mmCIF file of C-alpha atoms in Angstrom:
data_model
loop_
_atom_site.group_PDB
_atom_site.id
_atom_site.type_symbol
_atom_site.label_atom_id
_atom_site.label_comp_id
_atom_site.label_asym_id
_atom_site.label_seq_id
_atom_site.Cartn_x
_atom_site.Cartn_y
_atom_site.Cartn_z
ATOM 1 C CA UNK S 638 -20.545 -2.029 7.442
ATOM 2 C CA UNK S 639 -22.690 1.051 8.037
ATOM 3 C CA UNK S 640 -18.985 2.290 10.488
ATOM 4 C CA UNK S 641 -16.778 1.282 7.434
ATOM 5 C CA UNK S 642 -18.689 3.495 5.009
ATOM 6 C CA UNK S 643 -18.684 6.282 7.189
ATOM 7 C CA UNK S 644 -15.015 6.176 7.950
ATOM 8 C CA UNK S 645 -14.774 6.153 4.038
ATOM 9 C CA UNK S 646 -16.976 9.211 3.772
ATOM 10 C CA UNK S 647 -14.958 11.373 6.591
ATOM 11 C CA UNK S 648 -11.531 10.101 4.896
ATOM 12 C CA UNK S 649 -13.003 11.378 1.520
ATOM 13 C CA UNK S 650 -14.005 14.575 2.802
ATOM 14 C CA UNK S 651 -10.913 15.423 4.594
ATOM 15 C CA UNK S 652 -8.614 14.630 1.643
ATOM 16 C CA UNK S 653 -11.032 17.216 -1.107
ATOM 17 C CA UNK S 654 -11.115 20.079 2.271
ATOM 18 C CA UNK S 655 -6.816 19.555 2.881
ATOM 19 C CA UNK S 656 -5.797 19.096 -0.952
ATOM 20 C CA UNK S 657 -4.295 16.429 -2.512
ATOM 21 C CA UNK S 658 -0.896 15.645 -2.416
ATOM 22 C CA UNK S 659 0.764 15.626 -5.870
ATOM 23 C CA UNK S 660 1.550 11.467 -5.773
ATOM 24 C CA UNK S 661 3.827 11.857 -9.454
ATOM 25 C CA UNK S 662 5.682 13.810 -7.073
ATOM 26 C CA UNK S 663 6.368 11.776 -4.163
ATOM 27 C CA UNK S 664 8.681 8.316 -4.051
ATOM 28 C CA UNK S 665 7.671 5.182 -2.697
ATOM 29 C CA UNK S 666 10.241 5.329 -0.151
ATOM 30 C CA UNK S 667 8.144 8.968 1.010
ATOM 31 C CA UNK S 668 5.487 6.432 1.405
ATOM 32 C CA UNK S 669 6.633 4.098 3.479
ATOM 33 C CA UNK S 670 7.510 6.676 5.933
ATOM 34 C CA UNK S 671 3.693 8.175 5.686
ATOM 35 C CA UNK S 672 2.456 4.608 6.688
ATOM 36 C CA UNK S 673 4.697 3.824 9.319
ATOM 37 C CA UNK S 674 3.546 7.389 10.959
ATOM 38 C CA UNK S 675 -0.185 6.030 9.956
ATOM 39 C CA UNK S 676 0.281 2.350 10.978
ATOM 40 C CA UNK S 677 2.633 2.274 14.171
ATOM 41 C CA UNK S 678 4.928 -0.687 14.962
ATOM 42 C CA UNK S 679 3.218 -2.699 17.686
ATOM 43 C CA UNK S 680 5.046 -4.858 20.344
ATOM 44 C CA UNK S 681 6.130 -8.298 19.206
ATOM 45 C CA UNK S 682 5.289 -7.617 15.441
ATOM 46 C CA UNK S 683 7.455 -10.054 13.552
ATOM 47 C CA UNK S 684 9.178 -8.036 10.467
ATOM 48 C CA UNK S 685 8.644 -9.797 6.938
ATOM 49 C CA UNK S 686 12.279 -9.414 5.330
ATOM 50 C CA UNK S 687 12.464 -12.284 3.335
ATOM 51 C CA UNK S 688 10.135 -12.965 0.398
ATOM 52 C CA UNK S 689 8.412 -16.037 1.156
ATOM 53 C CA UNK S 690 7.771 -14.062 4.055
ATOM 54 C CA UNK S 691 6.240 -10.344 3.101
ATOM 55 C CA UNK S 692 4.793 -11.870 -0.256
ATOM 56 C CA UNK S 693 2.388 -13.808 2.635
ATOM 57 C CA UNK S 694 0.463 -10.920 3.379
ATOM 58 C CA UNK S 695 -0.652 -10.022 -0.098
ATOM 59 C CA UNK S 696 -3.658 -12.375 -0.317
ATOM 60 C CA UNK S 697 -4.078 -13.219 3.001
ATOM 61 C CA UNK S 698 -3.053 -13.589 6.797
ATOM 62 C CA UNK S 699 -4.530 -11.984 10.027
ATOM 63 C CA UNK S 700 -1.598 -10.341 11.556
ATOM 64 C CA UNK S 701 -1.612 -6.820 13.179
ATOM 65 C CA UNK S 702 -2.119 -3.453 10.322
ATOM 66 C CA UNK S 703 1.429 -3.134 10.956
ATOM 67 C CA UNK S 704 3.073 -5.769 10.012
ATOM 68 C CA UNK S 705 1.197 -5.215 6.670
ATOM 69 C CA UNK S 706 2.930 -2.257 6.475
ATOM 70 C CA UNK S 707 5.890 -3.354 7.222
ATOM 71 C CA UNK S 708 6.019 -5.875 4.534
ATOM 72 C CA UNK S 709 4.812 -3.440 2.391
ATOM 73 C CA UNK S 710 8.524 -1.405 3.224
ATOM 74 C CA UNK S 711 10.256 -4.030 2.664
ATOM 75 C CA UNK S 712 8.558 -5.332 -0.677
ATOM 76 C CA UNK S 713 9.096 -1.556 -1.688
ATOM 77 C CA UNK S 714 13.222 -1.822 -0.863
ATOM 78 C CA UNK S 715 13.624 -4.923 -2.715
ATOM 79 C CA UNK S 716 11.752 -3.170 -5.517
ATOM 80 C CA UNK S 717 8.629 -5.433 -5.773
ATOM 81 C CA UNK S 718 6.231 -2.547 -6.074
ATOM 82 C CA UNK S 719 2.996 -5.429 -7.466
ATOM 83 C CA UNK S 720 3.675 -7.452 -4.375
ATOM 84 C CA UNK S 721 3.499 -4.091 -1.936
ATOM 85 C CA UNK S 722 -0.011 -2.761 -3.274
ATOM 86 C CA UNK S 723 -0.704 -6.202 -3.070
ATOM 87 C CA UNK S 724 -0.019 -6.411 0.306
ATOM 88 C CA UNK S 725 -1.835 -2.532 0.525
ATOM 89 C CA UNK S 726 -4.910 -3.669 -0.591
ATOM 90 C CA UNK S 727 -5.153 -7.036 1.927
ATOM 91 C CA UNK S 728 -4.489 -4.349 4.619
ATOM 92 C CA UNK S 729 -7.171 -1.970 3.045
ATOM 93 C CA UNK S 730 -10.043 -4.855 3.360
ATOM 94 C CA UNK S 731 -9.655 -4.718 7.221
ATOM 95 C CA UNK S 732 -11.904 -3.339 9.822
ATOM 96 C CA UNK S 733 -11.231 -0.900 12.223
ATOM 97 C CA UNK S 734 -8.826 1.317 10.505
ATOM 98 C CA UNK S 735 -9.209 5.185 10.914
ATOM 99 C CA UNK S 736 -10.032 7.592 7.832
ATOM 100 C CA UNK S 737 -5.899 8.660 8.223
ATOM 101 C CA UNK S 738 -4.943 4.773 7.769
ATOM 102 C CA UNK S 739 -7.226 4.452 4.726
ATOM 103 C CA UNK S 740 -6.329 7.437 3.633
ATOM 104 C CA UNK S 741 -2.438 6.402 3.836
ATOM 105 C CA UNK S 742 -3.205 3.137 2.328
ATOM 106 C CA UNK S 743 -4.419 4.849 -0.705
ATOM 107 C CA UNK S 744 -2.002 7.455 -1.177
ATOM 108 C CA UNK S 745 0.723 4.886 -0.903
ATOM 109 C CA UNK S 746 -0.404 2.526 -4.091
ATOM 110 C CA UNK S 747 -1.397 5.640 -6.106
ATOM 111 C CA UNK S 748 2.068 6.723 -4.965
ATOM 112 C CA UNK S 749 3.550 3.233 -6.529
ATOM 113 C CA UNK S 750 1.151 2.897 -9.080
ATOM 114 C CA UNK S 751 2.416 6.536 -10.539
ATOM 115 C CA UNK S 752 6.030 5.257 -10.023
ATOM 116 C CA UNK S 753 5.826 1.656 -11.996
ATOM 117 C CA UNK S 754 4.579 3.869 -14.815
ATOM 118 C CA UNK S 755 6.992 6.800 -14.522
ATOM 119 C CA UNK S 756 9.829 3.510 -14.367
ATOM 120 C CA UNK S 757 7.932 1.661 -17.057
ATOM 121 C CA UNK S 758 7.200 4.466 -19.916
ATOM 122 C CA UNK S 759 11.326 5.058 -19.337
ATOM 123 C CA UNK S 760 11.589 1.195 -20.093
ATOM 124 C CA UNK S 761 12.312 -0.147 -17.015
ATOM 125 C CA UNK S 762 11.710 -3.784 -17.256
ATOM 126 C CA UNK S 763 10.923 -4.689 -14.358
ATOM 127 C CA UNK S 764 8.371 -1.714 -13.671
ATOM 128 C CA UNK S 765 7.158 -3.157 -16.930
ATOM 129 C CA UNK S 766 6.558 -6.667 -15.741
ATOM 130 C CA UNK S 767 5.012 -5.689 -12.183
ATOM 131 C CA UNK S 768 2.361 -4.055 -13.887
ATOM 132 C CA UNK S 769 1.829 -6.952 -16.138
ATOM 133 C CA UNK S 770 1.256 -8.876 -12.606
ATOM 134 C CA UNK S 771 -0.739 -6.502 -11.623
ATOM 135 C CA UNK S 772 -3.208 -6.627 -14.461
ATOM 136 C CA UNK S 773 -3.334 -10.646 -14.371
ATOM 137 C CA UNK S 774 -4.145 -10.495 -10.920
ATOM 138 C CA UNK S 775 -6.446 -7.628 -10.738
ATOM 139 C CA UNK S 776 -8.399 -9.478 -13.677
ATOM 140 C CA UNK S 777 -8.662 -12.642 -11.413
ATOM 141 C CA UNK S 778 -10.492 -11.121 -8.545
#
């Protein structure tokens, strides 16, 4: 616990001494890339293209941080942005991540976050309804 808080702490203080990055400004596609750099493919790690497949790791599963991501890319492409910080925030509750993964992990669903409400205020309906989900669930847990 006491290593997890620390690696919070350094991520923190890195971020404030480097500057933020403007997320309004950045695409969720920008992101994916930025995890994938954070969050390397490792050997053998099956890719979640189908739903029934990527929406598995948002509540749960004990695969490898990269297949996280890469579910996350492709719930992103198929425009399911509540299923990908889903999915961000499973990976976010594991151990032994470095201050630059939980730093990318957070940049990348304030990055989606900013876009469902960019797509939503311009009345995007399905923006609209993924951050409906995204309030039921959050509300659950």
């Amino acid at each position: 616990m006491n290593r997890h808080y620390l690696l919070s702490v350094l991520a923190l203080v890195s971020l404030v001494g480097c500057g933020e990055k403007d997320v309004t400004k950045l695409t969720p596609k920008d992101e994916v890339s930025v995890l994938q750099e954070a969050f390397p493919a490792t050997p053998g790690a099956a890719a979640a293209e189908a739903p029934q497949a990527y929406t598995a790791y948002a509540f749960g599963g004990t695969a490898e941080p990269s297949a996280y991501v890469e579910a996350a890319a492709t719930a992103i492409k198929v425009n399911d942005h509540a299923s990908a910080i889903f999915i961000l925030q499973n990976l976010n509750s594991k151990t032994n991540l470095s201050g630059k993964q939980y730093m990318a992990i957070h940049e990348g669903m304030q990055v989606l976050q900013a876009d469902l409400i960019r797509r939503a205020e311009r009345g995007d309906a399905k923006a609209k309804q993924d951050i409906e989900v995204l309030k039921s669930k959050l509300r659950l847990h």
